[in-house]
XYZ file of C-alpha atoms in Angstrom:
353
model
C 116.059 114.462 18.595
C 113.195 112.611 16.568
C 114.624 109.204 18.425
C 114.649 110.684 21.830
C 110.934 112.549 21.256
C 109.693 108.895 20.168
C 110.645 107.524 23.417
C 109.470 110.317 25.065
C 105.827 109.071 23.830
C 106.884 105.749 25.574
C 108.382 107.252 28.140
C 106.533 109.824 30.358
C 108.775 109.770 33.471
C 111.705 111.088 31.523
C 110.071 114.415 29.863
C 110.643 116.366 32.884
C 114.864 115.267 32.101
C 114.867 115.753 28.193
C 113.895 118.604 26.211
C 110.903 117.833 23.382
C 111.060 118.890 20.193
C 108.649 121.584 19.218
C 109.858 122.670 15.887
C 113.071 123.536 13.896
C 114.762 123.777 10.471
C 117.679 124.544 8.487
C 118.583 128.577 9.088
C 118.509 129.843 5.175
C 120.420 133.045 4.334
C 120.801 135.526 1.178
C 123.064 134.824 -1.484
C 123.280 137.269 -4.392
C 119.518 137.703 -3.815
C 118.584 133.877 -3.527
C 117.745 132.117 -0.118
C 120.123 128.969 0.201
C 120.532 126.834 3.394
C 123.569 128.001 6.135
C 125.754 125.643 4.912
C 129.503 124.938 4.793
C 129.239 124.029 1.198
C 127.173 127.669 0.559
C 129.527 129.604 2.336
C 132.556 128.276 1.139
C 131.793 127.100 -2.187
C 133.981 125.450 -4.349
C 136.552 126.192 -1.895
C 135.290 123.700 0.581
C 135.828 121.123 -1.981
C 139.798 122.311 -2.125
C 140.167 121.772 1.799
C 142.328 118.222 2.196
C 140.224 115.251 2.862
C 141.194 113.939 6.494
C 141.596 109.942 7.510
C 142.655 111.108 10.775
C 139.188 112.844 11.529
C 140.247 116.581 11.313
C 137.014 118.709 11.508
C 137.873 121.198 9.421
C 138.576 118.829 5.778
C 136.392 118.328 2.949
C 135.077 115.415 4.955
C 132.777 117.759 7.198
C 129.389 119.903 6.153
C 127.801 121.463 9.009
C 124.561 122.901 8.739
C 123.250 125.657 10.504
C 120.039 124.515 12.246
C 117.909 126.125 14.966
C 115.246 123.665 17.372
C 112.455 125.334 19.469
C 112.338 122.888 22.527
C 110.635 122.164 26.028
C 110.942 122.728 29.133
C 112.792 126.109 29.393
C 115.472 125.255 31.932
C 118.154 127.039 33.951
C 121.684 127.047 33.618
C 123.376 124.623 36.242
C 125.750 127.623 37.110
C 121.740 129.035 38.777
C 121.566 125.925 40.790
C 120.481 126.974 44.710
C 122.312 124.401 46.644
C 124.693 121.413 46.712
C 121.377 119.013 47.581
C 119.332 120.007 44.765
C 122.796 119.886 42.290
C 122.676 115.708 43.945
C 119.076 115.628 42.230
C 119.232 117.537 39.414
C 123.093 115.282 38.097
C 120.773 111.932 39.172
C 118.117 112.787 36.584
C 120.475 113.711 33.920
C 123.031 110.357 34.509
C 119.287 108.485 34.610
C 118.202 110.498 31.260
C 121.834 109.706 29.413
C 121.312 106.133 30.393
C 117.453 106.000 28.937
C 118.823 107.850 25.529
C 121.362 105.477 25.617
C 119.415 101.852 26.005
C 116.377 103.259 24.060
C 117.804 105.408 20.981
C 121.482 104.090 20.961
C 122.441 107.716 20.959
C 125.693 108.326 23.193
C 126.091 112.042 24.013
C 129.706 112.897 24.189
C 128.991 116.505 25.511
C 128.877 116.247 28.899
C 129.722 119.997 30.680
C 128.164 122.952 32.563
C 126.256 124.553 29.767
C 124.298 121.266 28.675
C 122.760 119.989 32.320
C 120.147 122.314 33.015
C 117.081 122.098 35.851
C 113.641 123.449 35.222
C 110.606 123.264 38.412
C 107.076 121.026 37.096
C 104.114 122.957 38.893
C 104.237 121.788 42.285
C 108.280 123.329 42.693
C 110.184 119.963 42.370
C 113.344 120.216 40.694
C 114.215 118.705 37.900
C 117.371 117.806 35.705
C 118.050 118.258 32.007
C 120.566 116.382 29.912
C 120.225 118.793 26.764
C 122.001 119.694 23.567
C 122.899 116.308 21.273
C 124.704 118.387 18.716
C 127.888 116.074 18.938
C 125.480 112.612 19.659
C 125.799 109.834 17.498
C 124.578 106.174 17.119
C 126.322 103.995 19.966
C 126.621 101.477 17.513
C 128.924 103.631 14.721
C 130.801 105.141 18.083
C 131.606 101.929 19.161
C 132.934 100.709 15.886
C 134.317 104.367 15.193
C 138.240 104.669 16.445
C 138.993 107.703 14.620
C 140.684 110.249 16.705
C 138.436 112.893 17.429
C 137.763 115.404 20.095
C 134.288 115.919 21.002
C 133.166 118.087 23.681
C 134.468 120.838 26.297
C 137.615 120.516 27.430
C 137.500 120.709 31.265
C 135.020 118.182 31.335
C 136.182 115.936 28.516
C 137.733 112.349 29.224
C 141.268 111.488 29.427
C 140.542 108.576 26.195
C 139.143 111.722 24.073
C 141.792 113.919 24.970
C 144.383 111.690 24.033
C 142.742 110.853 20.690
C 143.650 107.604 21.049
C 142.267 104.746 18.594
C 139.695 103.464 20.896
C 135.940 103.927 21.199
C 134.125 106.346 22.639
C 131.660 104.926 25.083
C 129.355 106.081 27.962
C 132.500 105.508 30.366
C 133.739 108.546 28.685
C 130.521 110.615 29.363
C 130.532 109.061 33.100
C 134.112 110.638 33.492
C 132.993 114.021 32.286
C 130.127 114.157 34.688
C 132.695 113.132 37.111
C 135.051 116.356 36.123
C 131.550 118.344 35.882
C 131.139 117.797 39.914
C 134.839 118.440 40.950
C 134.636 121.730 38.529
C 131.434 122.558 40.528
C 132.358 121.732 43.803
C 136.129 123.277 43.149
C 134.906 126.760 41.961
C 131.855 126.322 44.314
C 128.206 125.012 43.439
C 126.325 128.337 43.852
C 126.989 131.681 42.373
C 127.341 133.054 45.699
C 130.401 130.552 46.727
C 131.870 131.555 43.000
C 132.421 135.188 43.739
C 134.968 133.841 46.438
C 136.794 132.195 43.794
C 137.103 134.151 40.813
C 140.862 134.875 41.621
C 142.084 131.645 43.012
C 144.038 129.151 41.580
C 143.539 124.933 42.010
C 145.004 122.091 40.807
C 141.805 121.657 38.270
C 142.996 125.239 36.836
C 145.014 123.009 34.201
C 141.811 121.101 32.389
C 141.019 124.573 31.243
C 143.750 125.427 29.767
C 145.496 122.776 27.683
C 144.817 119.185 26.105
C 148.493 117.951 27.607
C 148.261 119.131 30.720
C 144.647 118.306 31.596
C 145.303 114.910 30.438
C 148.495 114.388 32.618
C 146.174 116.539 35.539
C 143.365 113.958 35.240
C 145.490 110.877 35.012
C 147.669 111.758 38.568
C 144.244 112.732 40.682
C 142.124 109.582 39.189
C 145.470 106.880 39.794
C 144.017 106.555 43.252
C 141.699 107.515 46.208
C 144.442 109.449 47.797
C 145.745 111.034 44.893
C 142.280 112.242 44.509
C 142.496 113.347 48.167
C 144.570 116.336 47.367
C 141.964 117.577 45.388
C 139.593 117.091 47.275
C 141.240 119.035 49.762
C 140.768 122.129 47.238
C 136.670 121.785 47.202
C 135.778 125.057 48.149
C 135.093 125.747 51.809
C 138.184 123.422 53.017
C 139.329 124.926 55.981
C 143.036 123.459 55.038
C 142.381 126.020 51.886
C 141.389 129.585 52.206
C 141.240 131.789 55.492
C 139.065 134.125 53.908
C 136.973 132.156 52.461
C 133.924 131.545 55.430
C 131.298 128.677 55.282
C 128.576 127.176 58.084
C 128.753 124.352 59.865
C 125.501 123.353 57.299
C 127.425 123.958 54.374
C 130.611 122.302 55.171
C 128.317 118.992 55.718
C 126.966 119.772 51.980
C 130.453 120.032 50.470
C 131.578 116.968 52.933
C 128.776 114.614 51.491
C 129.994 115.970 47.767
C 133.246 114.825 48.155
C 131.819 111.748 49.441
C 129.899 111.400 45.874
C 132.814 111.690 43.778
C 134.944 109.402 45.649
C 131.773 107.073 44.855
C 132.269 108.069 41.282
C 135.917 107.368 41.191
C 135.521 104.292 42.390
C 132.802 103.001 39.804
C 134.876 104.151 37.331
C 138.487 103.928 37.686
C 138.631 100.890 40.557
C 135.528 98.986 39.998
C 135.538 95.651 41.834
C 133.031 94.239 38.958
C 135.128 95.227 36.061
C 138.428 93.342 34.903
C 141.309 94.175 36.522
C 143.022 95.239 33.497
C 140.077 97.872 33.473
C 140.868 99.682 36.533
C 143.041 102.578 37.114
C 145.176 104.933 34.712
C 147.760 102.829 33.153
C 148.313 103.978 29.835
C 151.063 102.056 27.612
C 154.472 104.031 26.743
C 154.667 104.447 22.717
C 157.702 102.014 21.512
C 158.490 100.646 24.724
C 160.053 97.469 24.024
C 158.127 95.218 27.085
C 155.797 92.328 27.671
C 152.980 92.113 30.064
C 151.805 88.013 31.383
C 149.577 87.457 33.829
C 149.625 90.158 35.312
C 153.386 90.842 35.938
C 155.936 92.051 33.118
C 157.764 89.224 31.563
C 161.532 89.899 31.928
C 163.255 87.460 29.430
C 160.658 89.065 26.879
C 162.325 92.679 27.854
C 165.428 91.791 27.834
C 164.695 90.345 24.426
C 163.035 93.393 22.995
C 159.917 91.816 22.456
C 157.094 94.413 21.733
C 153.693 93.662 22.359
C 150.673 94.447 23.397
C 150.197 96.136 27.182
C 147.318 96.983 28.907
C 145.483 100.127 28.686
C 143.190 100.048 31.378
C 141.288 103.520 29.128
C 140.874 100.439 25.906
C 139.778 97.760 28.733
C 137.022 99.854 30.089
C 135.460 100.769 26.528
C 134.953 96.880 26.064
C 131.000 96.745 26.169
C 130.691 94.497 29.297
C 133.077 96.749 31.127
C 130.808 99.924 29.952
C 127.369 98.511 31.120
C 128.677 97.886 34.526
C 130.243 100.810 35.216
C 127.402 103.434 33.699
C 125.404 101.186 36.129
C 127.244 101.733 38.818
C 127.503 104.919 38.643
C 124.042 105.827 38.211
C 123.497 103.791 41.063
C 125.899 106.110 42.835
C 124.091 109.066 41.681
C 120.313 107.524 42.789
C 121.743 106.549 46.438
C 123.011 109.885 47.021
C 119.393 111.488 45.186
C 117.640 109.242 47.534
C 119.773 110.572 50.571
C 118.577 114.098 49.790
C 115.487 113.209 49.347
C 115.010 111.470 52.982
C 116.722 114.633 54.767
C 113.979 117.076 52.620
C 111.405 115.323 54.086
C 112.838 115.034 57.773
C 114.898 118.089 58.240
């Protein structure tokens, strides 16, 4: 937070889409009539030195002390779950994809916490909207992430990317973040944007039911609807308000549009991400190498006589191709240029309804 306040100082157009730090400290509690910090070692003791020591990044070894801190920070926002309509959820995702980019360039902090609970919106004094990227409790340095290949989960799991799901040994980069704000807008727009279209849902069941519910299945889930633009088409056809979906589920001609122009957005999304023209090929899609499978890849075609001679080497993994660092700039571009067309869109209908 000191980083991101320091180029807050520099940076005046972003303080209406990060929060400021206004104070904070270590939370202290009583021990046998002493005050000692809310620690893992103070709680646990010597016994925290017994738990195993973990190579494989397990969160709950000797390896990890987490301290119990509290931050008093500004604005005080709203929870996206409060957000009024589809149009101001388009401007209130562009400032926080254009806020994770600034934090990102300027303090080489990558968030890797993407979800509902941590975009927020706030109004300045003349009622515009604003978006919040908040909450950098699982942040680190983009440098240590990108040499980091431990695997470890970080995040909430609806939201979280198929690469951290799978733990696999390869960086986590803002691709990964871009994916989870990808999975933030299809939870949205699936369960429906307002808390008014959510009562309608509450007993339903979708296709997106499985990221909530376990690491396996969200991961296969996420892998079948990204493959390609009609595979995402079926759940698309689950936004709420489909008229292929629910008969007793009523919406107006006005807010059909609204959903209509969302799933317009994340078809954007998709695209930047999983099939981006700019990107190498080996970078696109949701090819993910079978363990031991005894196969070589050339060219861009599997080379037989190496099958049939049980050759093992390496294939491509378009999830490892995209975390390369030229890959990554382009598409967090791209999609925040996604995200500022579609800001821009709302924008011009605001001011000529």
């Amino acid at each position: 937070m000191h980083r991101i306040r320091q180029m807050l100082e520099q940076e005046q157009q972003l303080r209406n889409n990060l929060p400021t730090l206004v104070d904070g400290g270590t939370v202290r509690i009583d021990s046998n009539g002493t005050l000692v910090n809310d620690t893992t070692d103070s709680i646990l003791g010597e016994l925290h030195s017994m738990l195993p020591s973990s190579s494989a990044g397990d969160d709950s070894s000797s390896d990890y002390c987490y301290v119990h801190n509290r931050l008093a920070m500004t604005p005080i926002a709203k929870r996206l779950r409060l957000i009024p309509s589809i149009a101001d959820l388009m401007l209130v995702m562009h400032d926080a994809v254009r806020a994770h980019k600034a934090v990102l360039d300027s303090c080489h902090v990558l968030h890797r916490d993407i979800s509902e609970n941590n975009v927020m919106f706030h109004y300045d004094a003349d009622g515009h909207i604003h978006g919040m990227l908040i909450d950098f409790d699982n942040a680190v340095d983009s440098g240590a992430a990108q040499q980091d290949t431990r695997p470890i989960c970080t995040g909430t799991l609806p939201f979280m990317s198929v690469n951290n799901l799978r733990r696999e040994n390869i960086p986590r980069t803002a691709v990964d973040d871009m994916e989870s704000f990808l999975y933030l807008l299809l939870w949205l727009g699936t369960w429906g944007v307002t808390i008014e279209h959510r009562e309608h849902t509450i007993e339903k069941t979708r296709m997106i039911t499985e990221w909530n519910l376990d690491s396996d299945m969200a991961i296969r889930s996420k892998r079948q609807i990204m493959e390609s633009d009609q595979s995402l088409h079926y759940l698309l056809a689950e936004l709420y308000g489909s008229y292929t979906m629910d008969s007793d589920i009523i919406v107006s001609d006005e807010e059909y549009e609204w959903y209509s122009r969302l799933r317009n957005l994340v078809r954007n999304l998709r695209n930047s991400i999983f099939d981006n023209p700019r990107v190498d090929s080996a970078a696109r899609g949701t090819w993910i190498p079978h363990e031991n499978m005894s196969s070589s890849w050339n060219g861009g075609e599997w080379d037989m006589p190496a099958m049939a001679a049980g050759a093992i080497v390496d294939e491509p993994n378009a999830y490892r191709a995209r975390a390369a660092p030229d890959n990554t700039q382009l598409i967090h571009e791209d999609v925040l240029s996604v995200f500022e067309w579609y800001a821009n869109q709302v924008r011009a209908l605001e001011s000529h309804p």
